[in-house]
Amino acid sequence: MAMAVLALLLVLAASGCAHYPVNTPLATFQQDSGYQFVQDPIPPNTNSLFVCLVFSGGGTRAAAFSYGVMEKLRDTKIVWEGVTKSLLDEVDCISSVSGGSFTAAYYGLFGERIFSDFRSRFLERNVQGELLGKALAPTNWLRLASPNFSRIDLAAELYDEVLFEGKTFKDLAGLKKRPFVIINSTNLANGDGFQFTQAQFDFLGSDLATYPISRAVTASSAFPFLLSPLSLKNYASPENYVVPTDVKLGIEDFYVNRRRYQWALNQLAYLDKEARPYVHLMDGGLADNIGLRPLEDAFLRTSGFIRSLISEGKIEKLVFLVVNARTDDQGDLSRSKSPPSLGTVAFKTATIALDNYSFETIEFMRDLAAARKQTQMVITACQKMLDKCMGQRLPQLAKTIDPYVIEVNFEAIPDSGRRNYFLGLPTSFSLSRDQVKDLVDIGPQLLDQSPDFKALLDSLSGN
Amino acid sequence: MEYLLVHFSRSRRVVVDDIFSGRTEEIIELEAGAHIVALGPPCNFTPPSIKIVLRDTSPLTPMEVTFDPV
């Protein structure tokens, strides 16, 4: 009896010690090291045709939708700079949220293997059921009783087992090739986006290399209430750490550029280690359910990887392809005389924020692209007038860019019955095989009917 | 977006906020706000850097900064 009690006490003590894997500190700071955008593309990829994919949130629905689009890009042959290749070969970066992060991370790690096993390993799997099974398994009850081990840690373990094979960001960085995969989550404290890149981890004094990909994807898809937040430690910065110059300068821009000021403020907040020794992350959709904001920053900021290539005159065609798996299932909420129940209010509170302003995020990117085109047209038109009158040369931009912002979205489906079917698909990690097939098939169809995608292909065929 | 034009007696890379960001005599498109402008190597120019606040410019009326050879 005494032995049984002792054994039980030992087990309780051991399980009380269950702890989430902690991110590691960064020993020394090295500019341009760790997981970040690879500056020199490996052929057949080029800088001149710069393609960014954006995968929104939406559980398996988003993962399947983005996967179908990737199949289409793989099957779309182009000729660029005299080389025949697939449009997928030219993808330089993928920014993803929640469900879209599974597809993005898997492709980043395993490349074309995604087309042979991602469907069976993830899309057609009842991931939700498996997560519930893990939570209900008696072997995990004691671990879950620990204050430092939670549902999100079980989810990360499952994703590591079934998908990511224990890979870390060191494995991703070691590939030394594009696409640069930006996995997005949300800092629960301030609602700001948090990206799993070394540049972001530099602010935490932490080394992203040792961090499991599965945990990043889990944070990105940590749906409010169903999963708990994922926690990171915010370490003292290495002695030689240097804050990026545009962050230091951005804090001066309160009256000149409020967006840049806010961005700088949010980054610098991580350097207050006393006030913020930990960072708690949840679903990336709480900050931005499209995943476009990091690319807007990369376009706008001096240190942005897209801006520096534009300034150096390396980009001729700039393509943003947004795969937006947004749905619009309002249910019977507005038909009911009685106010919604507490459960409904809780669910709506968790999900409304994920979709709000997604439209504006995409339109802002379109505005940036349109403004660049307009600038080029103004300079060209003025030069023509000067050539007629005086023969003087105006200063030119480094390169004329041909920008495209292409969105695939269920709302573009022409047939209303079919459109409502897709708009009513649930946000879950368990869909039927038929639903998965429909989602994989619709992406290519929407691209085929998209005037923006057709315009891109036409411009590439004339190259 | 805002616009910057950097002058120097020779064609040189321009460095903005410690990032290579185009060349002299070319329009450089940047976001509004405070920036530190310098030239790429060799360091035979003066001043070593110029701090600007970029606002109210247009593609045809960029802010202009000039470096002189040392």
XYZ file of C-alpha atoms in Angstrom:
533
model
C 0.000 0.000 0.000
C 2.815 2.350 0.960
C 4.597 1.517 -2.305
C 1.421 2.288 -4.275
C 1.050 5.641 -2.528
C 4.724 6.407 -3.125
C 4.405 5.474 -6.770
C 1.322 7.674 -7.109
C 3.130 10.592 -5.429
C 6.097 10.148 -7.768
C 3.835 10.125 -10.808
C 2.012 13.211 -9.539
C 5.297 14.979 -8.910
C 6.617 14.039 -12.349
C 3.471 15.171 -14.133
C 3.405 18.407 -12.180
C 6.773 18.990 -13.795
C 5.317 18.651 -17.305
C 6.468 21.793 -19.086
C 6.091 23.236 -22.547
C 9.342 23.212 -24.553
C 10.996 26.556 -23.912
C 12.596 28.583 -26.693
C 16.363 28.944 -26.296
C 18.324 32.159 -25.689
C 20.469 33.687 -28.427
C 24.140 33.546 -27.424
C 25.359 36.242 -29.833
C 23.568 38.410 -32.340
C 24.548 37.974 -35.987
C 23.060 40.221 -38.611
C 21.655 38.262 -41.550
C 21.849 34.881 -39.855
C 19.153 32.447 -38.817
C 15.858 31.889 -40.558
C 15.243 34.796 -42.898
C 14.700 35.681 -46.521
C 17.383 34.167 -48.773
C 18.844 37.054 -50.759
C 20.080 35.162 -53.811
C 17.485 33.008 -55.553
C 18.416 29.552 -56.776
C 17.519 28.956 -60.440
C 14.964 28.520 -61.879
C 13.696 31.052 -59.305
C 14.489 34.685 -60.136
C 14.158 38.059 -58.406
C 12.792 39.689 -61.550
C 9.517 37.722 -61.311
C 8.769 38.041 -57.607
C 5.806 35.991 -56.430
C 4.325 36.110 -52.935
C 1.604 33.727 -51.840
C -0.704 34.583 -48.972
C -2.668 31.790 -47.269
C -5.494 32.881 -44.999
C -6.822 31.161 -41.911
C -9.773 28.762 -41.838
C -8.720 25.363 -40.513
C -8.581 22.455 -42.946
C -10.747 24.499 -45.326
C -7.906 27.019 -45.720
C -5.229 24.311 -45.854
C -7.050 22.443 -48.651
C -7.925 25.612 -50.579
C -4.301 26.813 -50.553
C -3.063 23.318 -51.432
C -5.316 23.291 -54.528
C -3.924 26.664 -55.598
C -0.381 25.313 -55.239
C -1.278 22.382 -57.499
C -2.493 24.913 -60.068
C 0.728 26.928 -59.830
C 2.754 23.721 -60.236
C 0.772 22.892 -63.383
C 0.986 26.405 -64.870
C 3.919 26.543 -67.267
C 5.518 29.878 -68.032
C 8.505 31.094 -69.947
C 10.443 33.766 -68.116
C 13.837 35.114 -69.194
C 14.050 32.351 -71.786
C 13.539 29.520 -69.263
C 10.471 27.255 -69.232
C 9.342 26.500 -65.691
C 6.261 26.277 -63.519
C 4.849 29.367 -61.828
C 5.414 27.504 -58.527
C 9.166 27.553 -59.238
C 9.001 31.356 -59.023
C 7.356 31.551 -55.590
C 9.657 33.606 -53.370
C 7.672 33.878 -50.166
C 4.571 32.543 -48.482
C 2.890 34.357 -45.611
C 0.348 32.229 -43.803
C -2.151 32.182 -40.985
C -3.751 29.349 -39.030
C -4.961 26.592 -41.392
C -2.955 28.075 -44.257
C 0.209 27.669 -42.180
C 0.023 23.877 -42.396
C 0.257 24.018 -46.184
C 2.898 26.750 -46.177
C 5.158 25.097 -43.595
C 4.851 21.658 -45.174
C 5.802 22.992 -48.594
C 8.632 25.051 -47.152
C 10.103 21.977 -45.464
C 9.363 19.209 -47.938
C 8.879 20.937 -51.299
C 7.177 18.892 -54.003
C 6.588 16.024 -51.587
C 3.519 18.002 -50.555
C 1.795 16.782 -53.707
C 2.243 13.111 -52.870
C 1.337 12.878 -49.203
C -0.093 16.080 -47.703
C -3.656 15.117 -48.516
C -3.521 11.800 -46.700
C -1.225 12.992 -43.885
C -3.286 16.049 -43.064
C -6.183 17.235 -45.244
C -8.214 14.002 -45.103
C -7.338 13.297 -41.504
C -9.657 13.858 -38.569
C -7.143 16.030 -36.796
C -9.809 17.435 -34.513
C -10.785 13.964 -33.359
C -7.163 13.040 -32.746
C -6.642 16.206 -30.697
C -9.681 15.388 -28.593
C -8.430 11.825 -28.180
C -5.084 13.079 -26.914
C -6.792 15.448 -24.468
C -9.016 12.677 -23.133
C -6.240 10.054 -22.890
C -5.576 9.246 -19.207
C -1.823 9.333 -19.856
C -2.158 13.048 -20.611
C -4.457 14.070 -17.739
C -1.612 14.403 -15.287
C 0.481 16.351 -17.781
C -2.437 18.698 -18.426
C -2.729 19.209 -14.662
C 0.624 21.001 -14.764
C 0.287 24.798 -14.993
C 3.053 24.774 -17.620
C 1.592 22.227 -20.002
C -1.643 22.689 -21.853
C -3.887 21.676 -24.750
C -1.732 23.637 -27.185
C 1.305 21.583 -26.240
C -0.606 18.370 -26.963
C -1.614 19.814 -30.331
C 1.996 20.685 -31.156
C 3.077 17.147 -30.255
C 0.426 15.710 -32.560
C 1.396 17.955 -35.478
C 5.053 17.065 -34.960
C 4.182 13.360 -35.032
C 1.857 13.334 -38.038
C 3.337 16.093 -40.178
C 6.537 17.877 -39.251
C 8.770 14.971 -38.156
C 10.505 16.911 -35.411
C 11.862 19.507 -37.844
C 12.991 22.864 -36.519
C 13.674 26.223 -38.102
C 17.304 25.146 -38.396
C 16.131 22.557 -40.929
C 14.187 25.229 -42.819
C 17.120 27.671 -42.769
C 19.486 24.887 -43.793
C 17.672 24.505 -47.124
C 19.062 27.947 -48.017
C 16.360 28.496 -50.604
C 13.048 30.163 -51.178
C 10.180 30.353 -50.567
C 10.608 32.263 -47.329
C 7.756 31.008 -45.186
C 6.362 33.507 -42.692
C 4.178 31.787 -40.095
C 1.968 34.350 -38.380
C 0.516 34.316 -34.897
C -0.859 37.017 -32.574
C 0.652 38.431 -29.400
C -2.275 38.138 -26.998
C -1.041 41.049 -24.847
C -1.241 43.760 -27.510
C -3.060 42.079 -30.426
C -0.108 42.664 -32.716
C 1.083 40.163 -35.297
C 4.037 37.965 -34.308
C 6.039 36.219 -37.019
C 8.229 33.163 -36.604
C 11.333 34.665 -38.202
C 14.770 35.244 -36.718
C 14.286 39.003 -37.103
C 11.277 38.768 -34.756
C 13.065 36.375 -32.373
C 16.036 38.764 -32.212
C 13.760 41.101 -30.244
C 13.140 38.253 -27.778
C 16.876 37.552 -27.442
C 16.012 34.051 -28.629
C 17.370 31.611 -31.199
C 14.646 30.495 -33.584
C 16.861 27.752 -35.034
C 16.114 25.248 -32.290
C 12.380 25.941 -32.244
C 10.087 23.236 -33.662
C 8.100 24.137 -36.781
C 5.145 22.281 -35.265
C 4.963 24.749 -32.381
C 5.016 27.737 -34.717
C 2.182 26.283 -36.809
C 0.281 25.416 -33.643
C 0.581 28.994 -32.372
C -0.583 30.252 -35.764
C -3.675 28.044 -35.551
C -4.407 28.316 -31.818
C -8.131 28.972 -32.149
C -9.391 31.017 -29.182
C -10.895 28.978 -26.327
C -10.418 25.627 -28.076
C -6.666 25.814 -27.681
C -4.656 27.615 -25.059
C -1.973 30.224 -25.863
C 1.577 29.187 -26.724
C 4.209 30.782 -24.512
C 7.683 32.055 -25.304
C 10.349 33.368 -22.951
C 11.624 36.872 -23.600
C 15.357 36.777 -22.803
C 17.837 39.557 -22.184
C 19.295 40.644 -25.520
C 22.819 39.467 -26.369
C 25.418 42.160 -25.574
C 26.125 42.835 -29.225
C 22.453 43.134 -30.257
C 21.724 46.102 -32.503
C 18.163 47.312 -32.997
C 17.446 47.714 -36.734
C 17.833 51.349 -37.770
C 14.375 51.737 -39.264
C 12.829 50.529 -35.998
C 14.888 53.094 -34.032
C 13.825 55.845 -36.448
C 10.203 54.736 -36.679
C 9.641 55.711 -33.048
C 10.176 59.361 -34.097
C 7.343 59.240 -36.624
C 4.290 59.787 -34.395
C 3.150 62.834 -36.385
C 4.558 61.886 -39.773
C 3.794 58.192 -40.283
C 1.585 56.676 -37.588
C 1.719 53.164 -39.101
C 5.519 53.112 -38.975
C 5.466 54.582 -35.461
C 3.073 51.869 -34.214
C 5.105 49.144 -35.887
C 8.312 50.416 -34.233
C 6.593 50.784 -30.865
C 5.294 47.205 -30.976
C 8.743 45.836 -31.825
C 10.585 47.898 -29.218
C 8.121 46.775 -26.536
C 9.810 43.359 -26.576
C 13.039 44.961 -25.364
C 11.392 45.810 -22.044
C 12.290 42.452 -20.517
C 11.187 43.463 -17.034
C 7.652 44.352 -18.092
C 7.400 41.503 -20.594
C 9.414 38.438 -19.555
C 6.998 36.224 -21.516
C 5.057 36.402 -24.763
C 1.809 34.482 -25.165
C 0.680 33.737 -28.689
C -2.597 32.709 -30.267
C -4.180 32.279 -33.677
C -2.624 34.631 -36.233
C -6.102 35.453 -37.437
C -6.749 37.618 -34.364
C -4.294 40.193 -35.786
C -4.736 39.480 -39.480
C -6.706 36.518 -40.830
C -5.368 36.998 -44.348
C -1.626 36.990 -43.638
C -0.921 39.966 -45.897
C 0.286 42.455 -43.276
C 3.875 41.107 -42.983
C 4.191 41.439 -46.766
C 2.834 44.980 -46.628
C 5.559 45.695 -44.065
C 8.123 44.003 -46.335
C 6.924 46.303 -49.153
C 6.858 49.521 -47.084
C 9.734 49.338 -44.594
C 13.282 50.244 -45.612
C 14.462 46.948 -44.117
C 11.674 45.016 -45.849
C 12.951 42.263 -48.134
C 10.575 43.334 -50.922
C 11.396 47.065 -50.619
C 15.153 46.509 -50.792
C 14.796 44.442 -53.989
C 12.518 47.108 -55.512
C 14.992 49.853 -54.631
C 17.856 47.878 -56.135
C 15.893 47.526 -59.392
C 15.741 43.737 -59.198
C 11.975 43.206 -59.521
C 10.158 43.573 -62.839
C 6.919 41.760 -62.028
C 5.616 41.760 -58.460
C 2.779 39.321 -57.777
C 0.729 38.908 -54.606
C -1.595 35.897 -54.830
C -4.012 35.926 -51.897
C -5.838 32.680 -51.132
C -8.706 33.868 -48.960
C -10.704 31.007 -47.438
C -13.100 33.380 -45.695
C -16.636 32.128 -45.202
C -19.851 33.956 -44.503
C -22.082 31.667 -42.545
C -24.276 33.944 -40.417
C -26.552 31.058 -39.442
C -29.932 31.973 -38.054
C -28.670 34.708 -35.742
C -30.665 37.484 -37.383
C -33.854 35.421 -37.634
C -34.136 34.917 -33.888
C -36.255 37.260 -31.770
C -34.341 36.302 -28.618
C -30.790 37.510 -28.123
C -28.089 34.907 -28.846
C -26.991 32.529 -26.085
C -23.771 32.955 -24.121
C -22.175 30.162 -26.151
C -23.050 31.866 -29.432
C -21.773 35.216 -28.169
C -18.516 33.600 -27.044
C -18.062 31.892 -30.419
C -18.881 35.050 -32.375
C -16.574 37.141 -30.190
C -13.763 34.708 -30.936
C -14.411 34.611 -34.679
C -15.707 38.039 -35.746
C -12.329 39.629 -35.105
C -10.719 37.054 -37.390
C -12.629 38.349 -40.395
C -12.968 42.030 -39.631
C -10.766 44.245 -41.769
C -9.549 41.326 -43.950
C -11.174 43.136 -46.877
C -9.326 46.354 -45.983
C -5.992 44.519 -45.699
C -6.297 43.248 -49.270
C -7.547 46.590 -50.598
C -4.621 48.381 -48.912
C -2.206 46.114 -50.805
C -4.077 46.868 -54.053
C -3.771 50.600 -53.264
C 0.002 50.273 -52.735
C 0.378 48.456 -56.064
C -1.838 51.007 -57.856
C 0.110 53.918 -56.355
C 3.393 52.453 -57.631
C 1.912 52.044 -61.121
C 0.632 55.609 -61.031
C 4.026 56.952 -59.989
C 5.632 55.177 -62.938
C 2.992 56.494 -65.337
C 3.447 60.083 -64.096
C 7.199 59.971 -64.580
C 6.874 58.373 -68.021
C 4.227 60.871 -69.149
C 6.239 63.840 -67.937
C 9.369 62.530 -69.623
C 7.483 62.244 -72.921
C 6.392 65.857 -72.637
C 9.919 66.970 -71.783
C 11.316 64.982 -74.724
C 8.994 66.893 -77.050
C 9.812 70.278 -75.621
C 13.274 70.347 -74.169
C 14.989 66.939 -74.430
C 15.811 66.992 -70.708
C 15.980 63.772 -68.704
C 13.963 63.388 -65.539
C 15.417 61.217 -62.764
C 13.955 57.727 -63.124
C 12.973 54.993 -60.677
C 15.423 52.056 -60.535
C 12.995 49.907 -62.513
C 9.464 50.000 -63.878
C 7.494 47.348 -62.000
C 4.408 45.538 -63.233
C 2.446 44.786 -60.032
C -0.412 42.260 -59.639
C -2.652 41.655 -56.632
C -4.691 38.527 -57.334
C -7.246 37.217 -54.864
C -9.063 33.876 -54.942
C -12.132 33.951 -52.780
C -15.299 31.838 -52.597
C -17.390 34.952 -53.212
C -16.202 34.896 -56.834
C -17.977 31.586 -57.544
C -20.638 32.494 -60.103
C -23.260 29.862 -59.197
C -25.074 30.982 -56.031
C -25.800 27.470 -54.778
C -22.180 26.425 -55.138
C -20.996 29.733 -53.687
C -23.189 29.290 -50.615
C -21.901 25.732 -50.206
C -18.314 26.931 -49.960
C -19.177 29.990 -47.879
C -20.947 27.696 -45.440
C -18.096 25.207 -44.955
C -17.107 24.975 -41.310
C -13.886 26.176 -39.723
C -12.600 22.931 -38.307
C -9.763 20.465 -38.583
C -12.005 17.674 -39.738
C -13.650 17.742 -43.130
C -15.026 14.925 -45.223
C -13.056 13.592 -48.194
C -15.642 15.095 -50.533
C -15.339 18.503 -48.886
C -11.550 18.308 -49.149
C -11.768 17.326 -52.825
C -14.157 20.220 -53.526
C -11.817 22.683 -51.819
C -8.738 21.374 -53.643
C -10.580 21.591 -56.993
C -12.136 25.052 -56.584
C -8.848 26.976 -56.223
C -7.641 26.206 -59.775
C -11.124 26.960 -61.174
C -11.174 30.355 -59.446
C -7.719 31.147 -60.781
C -8.805 30.201 -64.313
C -11.729 32.645 -64.119
C -9.728 35.452 -62.479
C -9.091 38.376 -64.868
C -6.049 39.379 -62.790
C -4.507 35.897 -63.087
C -5.254 35.824 -66.818
C -3.599 39.222 -67.184
C -0.495 37.917 -65.385
C -0.279 34.848 -67.624
C -0.831 36.964 -70.740
C 1.992 39.261 -69.717
C 4.277 36.281 -69.102
C 3.416 34.663 -72.443
C 4.408 37.848 -74.238
C 7.800 37.829 -72.463
C 4.922 56.694 -50.400
C 7.538 59.475 -50.583
C 10.427 60.139 -52.936
C 14.125 60.826 -52.460
C 16.850 61.822 -54.920
C 20.472 61.625 -53.878
C 23.220 63.492 -55.718
C 26.940 62.723 -55.808
C 29.646 63.462 -58.331
C 29.888 59.766 -59.246
C 27.326 56.971 -59.575
C 27.133 55.298 -56.185
C 24.857 52.981 -54.250
C 22.637 54.761 -51.731
C 22.235 53.422 -48.205
C 19.034 54.274 -46.323
C 18.674 53.164 -42.704
C 21.746 50.906 -43.206
C 20.109 49.095 -46.132
C 21.234 49.381 -49.763
C 18.300 51.184 -51.346
C 19.101 52.172 -54.926
C 21.555 54.477 -56.624
C 22.381 58.161 -56.872
C 20.491 60.134 -59.525
C 17.611 57.618 -59.371
C 14.258 58.244 -57.664
C 14.114 56.186 -54.481
C 10.635 55.385 -53.202
C 10.394 55.206 -49.398
C 7.741 55.484 -46.744
C 7.243 58.776 -44.977
C 9.205 59.488 -41.838
C 12.721 59.763 -40.444
C 15.525 58.156 -42.443
C 19.319 58.198 -42.346
C 20.878 58.498 -45.798
C 24.465 57.661 -46.704
C 26.388 56.349 -49.683
C 27.874 52.923 -50.267
C 31.632 52.356 -50.090
C 34.245 53.708 -50.510
C 33.793 56.231 -47.701
C 35.125 59.213 -49.661
C 32.120 61.459 -49.250
C 30.901 64.069 -46.816
C 28.935 64.334 -44.663
C 29.104 60.674 -43.517
C 25.318 60.569 -43.324
C 22.316 62.859 -43.540
C 19.214 62.479 -41.411
C 15.993 63.502 -43.155
C 12.277 63.522 -42.442
C 10.629 62.507 -45.673
C 7.187 63.986 -46.240
C 5.150 65.997 -48.751
C 7.128 64.865 -51.768
C 6.007 63.574 -55.151
C 7.718 61.596 -57.922
C 8.434 64.875 -59.744
C 9.369 66.849 -56.630
C 11.442 64.434 -54.571
C 13.452 65.512 -51.525
C 17.019 66.052 -52.749
C 20.154 65.477 -50.699
C 23.697 65.999 -51.894
C 26.953 64.447 -50.787
C 30.289 65.972 -51.718
C 33.488 64.111 -52.485
C 36.195 64.324 -49.878
